[in-house]
JSON list of C-alpha atoms in Angstrom, two decimals:
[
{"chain": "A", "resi": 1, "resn": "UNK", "atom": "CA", "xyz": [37.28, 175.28, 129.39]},
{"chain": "A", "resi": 2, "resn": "UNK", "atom": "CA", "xyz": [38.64, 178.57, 128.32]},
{"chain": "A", "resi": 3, "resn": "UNK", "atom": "CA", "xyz": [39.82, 179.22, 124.58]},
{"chain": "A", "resi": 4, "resn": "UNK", "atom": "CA", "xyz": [41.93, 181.76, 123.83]},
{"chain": "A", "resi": 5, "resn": "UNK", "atom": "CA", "xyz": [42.48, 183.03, 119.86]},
{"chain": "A", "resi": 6, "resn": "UNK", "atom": "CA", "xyz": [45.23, 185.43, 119.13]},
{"chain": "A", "resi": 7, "resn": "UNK", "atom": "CA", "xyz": [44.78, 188.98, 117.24]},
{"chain": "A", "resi": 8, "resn": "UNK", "atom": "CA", "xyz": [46.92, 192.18, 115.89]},
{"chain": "A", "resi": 9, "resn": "UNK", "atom": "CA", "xyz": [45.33, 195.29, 115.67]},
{"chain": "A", "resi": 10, "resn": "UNK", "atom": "CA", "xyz": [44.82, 196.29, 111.68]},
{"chain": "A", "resi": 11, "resn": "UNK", "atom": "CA", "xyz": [44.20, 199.44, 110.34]},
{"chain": "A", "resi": 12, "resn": "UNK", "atom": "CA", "xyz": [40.22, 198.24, 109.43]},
{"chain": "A", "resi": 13, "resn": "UNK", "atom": "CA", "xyz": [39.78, 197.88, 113.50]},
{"chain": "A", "resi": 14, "resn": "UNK", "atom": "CA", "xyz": [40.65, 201.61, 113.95]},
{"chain": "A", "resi": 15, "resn": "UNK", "atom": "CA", "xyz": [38.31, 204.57, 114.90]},
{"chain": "A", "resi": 16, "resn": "UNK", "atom": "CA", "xyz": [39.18, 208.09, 114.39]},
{"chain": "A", "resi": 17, "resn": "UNK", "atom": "CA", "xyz": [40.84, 208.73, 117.70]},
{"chain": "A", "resi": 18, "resn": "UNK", "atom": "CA", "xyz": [42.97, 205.48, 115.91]},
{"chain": "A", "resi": 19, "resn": "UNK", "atom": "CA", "xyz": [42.22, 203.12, 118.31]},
{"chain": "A", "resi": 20, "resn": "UNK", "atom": "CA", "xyz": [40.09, 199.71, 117.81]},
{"chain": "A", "resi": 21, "resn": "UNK", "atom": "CA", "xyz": [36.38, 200.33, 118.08]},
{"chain": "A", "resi": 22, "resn": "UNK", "atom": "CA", "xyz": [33.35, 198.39, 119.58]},
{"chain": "A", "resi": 23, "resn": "UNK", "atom": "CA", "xyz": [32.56, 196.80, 116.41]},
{"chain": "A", "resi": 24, "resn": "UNK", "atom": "CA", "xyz": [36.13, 195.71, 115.79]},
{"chain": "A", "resi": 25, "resn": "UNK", "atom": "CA", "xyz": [36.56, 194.14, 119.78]},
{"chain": "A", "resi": 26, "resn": "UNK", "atom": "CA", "xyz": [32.94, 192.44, 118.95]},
{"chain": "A", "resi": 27, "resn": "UNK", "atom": "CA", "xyz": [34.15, 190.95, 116.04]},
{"chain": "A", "resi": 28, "resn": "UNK", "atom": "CA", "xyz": [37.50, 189.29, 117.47]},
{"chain": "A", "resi": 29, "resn": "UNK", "atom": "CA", "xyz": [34.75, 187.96, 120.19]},
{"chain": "A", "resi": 30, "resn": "UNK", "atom": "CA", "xyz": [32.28, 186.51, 117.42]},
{"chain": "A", "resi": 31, "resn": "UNK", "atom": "CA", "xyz": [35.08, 184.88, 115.24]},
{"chain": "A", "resi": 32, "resn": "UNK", "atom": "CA", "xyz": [36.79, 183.47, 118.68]},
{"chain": "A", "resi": 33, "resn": "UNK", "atom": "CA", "xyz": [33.34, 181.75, 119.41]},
{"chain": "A", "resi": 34, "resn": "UNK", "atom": "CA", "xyz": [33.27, 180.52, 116.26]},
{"chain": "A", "resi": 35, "resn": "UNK", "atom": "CA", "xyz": [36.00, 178.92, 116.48]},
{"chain": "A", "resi": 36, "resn": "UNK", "atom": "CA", "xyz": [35.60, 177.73, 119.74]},
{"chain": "A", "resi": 37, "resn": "UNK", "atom": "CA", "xyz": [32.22, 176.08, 118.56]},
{"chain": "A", "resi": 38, "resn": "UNK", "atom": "CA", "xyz": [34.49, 174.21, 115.19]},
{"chain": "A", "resi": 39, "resn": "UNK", "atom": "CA", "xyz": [36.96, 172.95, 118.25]},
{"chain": "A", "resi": 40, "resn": "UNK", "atom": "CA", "xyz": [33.50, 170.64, 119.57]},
{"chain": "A", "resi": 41, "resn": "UNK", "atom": "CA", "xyz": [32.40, 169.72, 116.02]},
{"chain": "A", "resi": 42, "resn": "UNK", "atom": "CA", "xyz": [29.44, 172.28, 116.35]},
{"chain": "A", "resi": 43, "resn": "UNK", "atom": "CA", "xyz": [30.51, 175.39, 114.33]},
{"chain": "A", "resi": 44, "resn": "UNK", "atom": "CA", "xyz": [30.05, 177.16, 110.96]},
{"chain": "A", "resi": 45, "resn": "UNK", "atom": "CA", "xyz": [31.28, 173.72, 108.77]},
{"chain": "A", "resi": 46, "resn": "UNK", "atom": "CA", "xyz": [28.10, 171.90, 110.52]},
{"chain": "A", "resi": 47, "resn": "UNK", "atom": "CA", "xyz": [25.22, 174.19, 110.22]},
{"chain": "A", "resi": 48, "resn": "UNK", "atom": "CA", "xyz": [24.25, 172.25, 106.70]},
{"chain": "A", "resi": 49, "resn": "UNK", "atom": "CA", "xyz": [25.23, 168.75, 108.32]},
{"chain": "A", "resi": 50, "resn": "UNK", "atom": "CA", "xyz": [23.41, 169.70, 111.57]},
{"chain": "A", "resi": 51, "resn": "UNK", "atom": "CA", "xyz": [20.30, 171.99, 110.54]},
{"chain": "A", "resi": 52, "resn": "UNK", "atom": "CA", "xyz": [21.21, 174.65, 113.16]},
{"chain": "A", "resi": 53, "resn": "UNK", "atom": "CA", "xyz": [22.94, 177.77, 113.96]},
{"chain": "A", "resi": 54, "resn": "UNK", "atom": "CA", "xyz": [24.37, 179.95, 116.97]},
{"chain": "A", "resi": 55, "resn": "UNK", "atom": "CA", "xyz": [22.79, 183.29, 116.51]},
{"chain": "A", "resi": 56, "resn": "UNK", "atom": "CA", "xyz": [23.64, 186.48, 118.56]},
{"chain": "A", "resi": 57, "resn": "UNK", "atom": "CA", "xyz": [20.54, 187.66, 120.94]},
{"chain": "A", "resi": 58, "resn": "UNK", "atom": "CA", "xyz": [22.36, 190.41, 122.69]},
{"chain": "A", "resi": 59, "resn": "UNK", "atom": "CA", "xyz": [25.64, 191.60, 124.13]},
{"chain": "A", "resi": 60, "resn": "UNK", "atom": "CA", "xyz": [26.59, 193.94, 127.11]},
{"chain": "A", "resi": 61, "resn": "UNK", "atom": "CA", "xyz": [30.85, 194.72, 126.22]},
{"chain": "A", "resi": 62, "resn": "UNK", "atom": "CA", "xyz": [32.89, 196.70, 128.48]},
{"chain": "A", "resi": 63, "resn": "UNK", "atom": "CA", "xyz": [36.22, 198.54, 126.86]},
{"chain": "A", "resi": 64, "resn": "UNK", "atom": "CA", "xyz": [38.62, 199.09, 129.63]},
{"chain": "A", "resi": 65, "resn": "UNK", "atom": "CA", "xyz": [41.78, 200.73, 127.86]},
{"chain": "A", "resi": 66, "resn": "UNK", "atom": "CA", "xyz": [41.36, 200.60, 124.10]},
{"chain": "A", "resi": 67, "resn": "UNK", "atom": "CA", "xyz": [44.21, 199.00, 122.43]},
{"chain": "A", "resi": 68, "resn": "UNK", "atom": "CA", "xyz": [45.84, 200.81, 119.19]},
{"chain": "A", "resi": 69, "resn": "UNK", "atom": "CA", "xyz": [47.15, 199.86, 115.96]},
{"chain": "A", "resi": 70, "resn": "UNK", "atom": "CA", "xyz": [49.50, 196.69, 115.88]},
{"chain": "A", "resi": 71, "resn": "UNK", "atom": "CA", "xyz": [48.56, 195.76, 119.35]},
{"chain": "A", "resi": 72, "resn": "UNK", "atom": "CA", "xyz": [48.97, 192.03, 119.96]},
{"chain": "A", "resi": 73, "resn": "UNK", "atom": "CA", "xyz": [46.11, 190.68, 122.04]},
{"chain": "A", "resi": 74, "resn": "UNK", "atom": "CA", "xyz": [44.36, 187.67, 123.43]},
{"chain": "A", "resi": 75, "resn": "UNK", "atom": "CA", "xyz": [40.99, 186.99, 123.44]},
{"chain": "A", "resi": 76, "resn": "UNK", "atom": "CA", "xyz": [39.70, 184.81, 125.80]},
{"chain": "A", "resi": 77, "resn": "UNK", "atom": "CA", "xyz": [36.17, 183.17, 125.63]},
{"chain": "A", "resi": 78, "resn": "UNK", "atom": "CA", "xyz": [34.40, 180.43, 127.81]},
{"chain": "A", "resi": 79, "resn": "UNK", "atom": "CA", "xyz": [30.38, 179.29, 127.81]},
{"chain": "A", "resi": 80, "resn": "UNK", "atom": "CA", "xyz": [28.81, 180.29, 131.24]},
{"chain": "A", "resi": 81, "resn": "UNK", "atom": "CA", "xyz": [25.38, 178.43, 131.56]},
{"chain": "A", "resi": 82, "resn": "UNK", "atom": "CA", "xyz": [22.51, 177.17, 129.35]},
{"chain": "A", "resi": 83, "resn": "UNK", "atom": "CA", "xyz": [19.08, 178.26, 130.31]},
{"chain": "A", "resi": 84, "resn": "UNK", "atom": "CA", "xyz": [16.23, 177.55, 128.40]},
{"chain": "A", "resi": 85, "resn": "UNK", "atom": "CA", "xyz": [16.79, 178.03, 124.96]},
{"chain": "A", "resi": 86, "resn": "UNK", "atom": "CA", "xyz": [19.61, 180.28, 125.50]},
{"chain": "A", "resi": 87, "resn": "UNK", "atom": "CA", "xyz": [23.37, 179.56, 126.15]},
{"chain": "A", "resi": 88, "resn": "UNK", "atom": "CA", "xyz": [25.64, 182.51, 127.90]},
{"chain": "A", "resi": 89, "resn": "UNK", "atom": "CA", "xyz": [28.98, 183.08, 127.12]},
{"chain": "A", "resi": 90, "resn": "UNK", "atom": "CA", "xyz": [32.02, 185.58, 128.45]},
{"chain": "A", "resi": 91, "resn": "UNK", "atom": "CA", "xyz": [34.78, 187.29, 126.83]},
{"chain": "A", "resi": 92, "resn": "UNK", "atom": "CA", "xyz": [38.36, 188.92, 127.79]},
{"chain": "A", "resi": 93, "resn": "UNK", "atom": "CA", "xyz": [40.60, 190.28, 125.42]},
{"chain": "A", "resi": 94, "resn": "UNK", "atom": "CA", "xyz": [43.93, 191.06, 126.90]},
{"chain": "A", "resi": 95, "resn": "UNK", "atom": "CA", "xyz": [46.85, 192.61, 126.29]},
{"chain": "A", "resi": 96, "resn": "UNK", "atom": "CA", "xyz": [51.21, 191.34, 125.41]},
{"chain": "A", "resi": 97, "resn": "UNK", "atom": "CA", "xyz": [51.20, 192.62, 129.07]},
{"chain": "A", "resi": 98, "resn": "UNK", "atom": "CA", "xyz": [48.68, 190.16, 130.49]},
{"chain": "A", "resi": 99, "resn": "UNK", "atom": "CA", "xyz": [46.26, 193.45, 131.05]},
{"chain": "A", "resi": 100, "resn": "UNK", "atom": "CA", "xyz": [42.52, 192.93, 130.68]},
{"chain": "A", "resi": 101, "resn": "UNK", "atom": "CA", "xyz": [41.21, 195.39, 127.97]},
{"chain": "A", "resi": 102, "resn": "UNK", "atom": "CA", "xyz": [37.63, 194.39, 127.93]},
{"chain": "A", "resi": 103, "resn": "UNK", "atom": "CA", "xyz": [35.09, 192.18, 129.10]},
{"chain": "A", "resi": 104, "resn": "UNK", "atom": "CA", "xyz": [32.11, 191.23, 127.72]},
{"chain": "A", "resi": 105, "resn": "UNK", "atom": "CA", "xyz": [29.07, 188.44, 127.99]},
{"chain": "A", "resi": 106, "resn": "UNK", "atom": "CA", "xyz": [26.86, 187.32, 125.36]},
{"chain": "A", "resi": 107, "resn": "UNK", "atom": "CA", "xyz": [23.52, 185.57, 124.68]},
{"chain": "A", "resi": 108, "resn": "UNK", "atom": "CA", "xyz": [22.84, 182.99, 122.33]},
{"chain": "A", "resi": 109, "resn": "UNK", "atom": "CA", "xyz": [20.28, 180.50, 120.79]},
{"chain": "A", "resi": 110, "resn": "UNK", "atom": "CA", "xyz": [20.41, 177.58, 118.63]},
{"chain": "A", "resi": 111, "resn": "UNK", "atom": "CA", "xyz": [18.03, 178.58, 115.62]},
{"chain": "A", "resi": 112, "resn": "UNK", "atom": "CA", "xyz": [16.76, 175.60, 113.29]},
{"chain": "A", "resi": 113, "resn": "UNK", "atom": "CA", "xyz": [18.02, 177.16, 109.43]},
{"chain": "A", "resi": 114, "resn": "UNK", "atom": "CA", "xyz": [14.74, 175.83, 107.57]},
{"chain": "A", "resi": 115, "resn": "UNK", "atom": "CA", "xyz": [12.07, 176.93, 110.05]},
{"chain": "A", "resi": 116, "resn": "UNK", "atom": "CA", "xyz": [14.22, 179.97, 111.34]},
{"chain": "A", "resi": 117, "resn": "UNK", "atom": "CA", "xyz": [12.66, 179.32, 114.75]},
{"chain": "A", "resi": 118, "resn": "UNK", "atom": "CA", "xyz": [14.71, 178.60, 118.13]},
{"chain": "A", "resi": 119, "resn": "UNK", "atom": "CA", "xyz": [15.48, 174.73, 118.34]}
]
């Protein structure tokens, strides 16, 4: 299942060169996981209810054409497998023009809040 999350530009996603930066394009990606995981009753509301959290082990993003200020995008986000203690998950964000702008996969892994250890 792919879920998509819709974004504008802002000024606070800008670089210098005054288009978005790698932080800003990761951040679209981490809230649109986010609330992929609230769509399946397993995101941010739950972590008291259910004693866990998805935490970030790594990312490998590739910017394509970096989008500037007001740009309407699309970010697009699906899980890819589960192995071991870690879940994979992929990333587009695209463009009013249906052009992909970056890519990027992800690794998580469920962490138990009280022990801090991976569940």
């Amino acid at each position: 299942m792919i879920f998509t999350e819709k974004y504008c530009v802002g000024l606070g996603d800008l670089g210098q060169n005054g288009k978005i930066t790698n932080k800003a394009v990761l951040k679209m990606f981490e809230d649109t996981a986010g609330f992929h995981s609230d769509s399946v009753d397993n995101g941010v509301a739950k972590i008291d209810e259910n004693g866990t959290a998805w935490v970030i082990m790594s990312w490998k993003l590739k910017i394509l054409d970096r989008p500037e200020y007001g740009a309407r995008l699309t970010v697009q986000t699906w899980s890819r497998s589960m192995e071991r203690a870690h879940a994979y998950r992929d990333f587009r964000l695209i463009d009013e023009k249906g052009n992909v702008r970056a890519v990027a996969s992800s690794k998580w892994s469920v962490i138990d809040i009280n022990s801090r250890k991976i569940a």
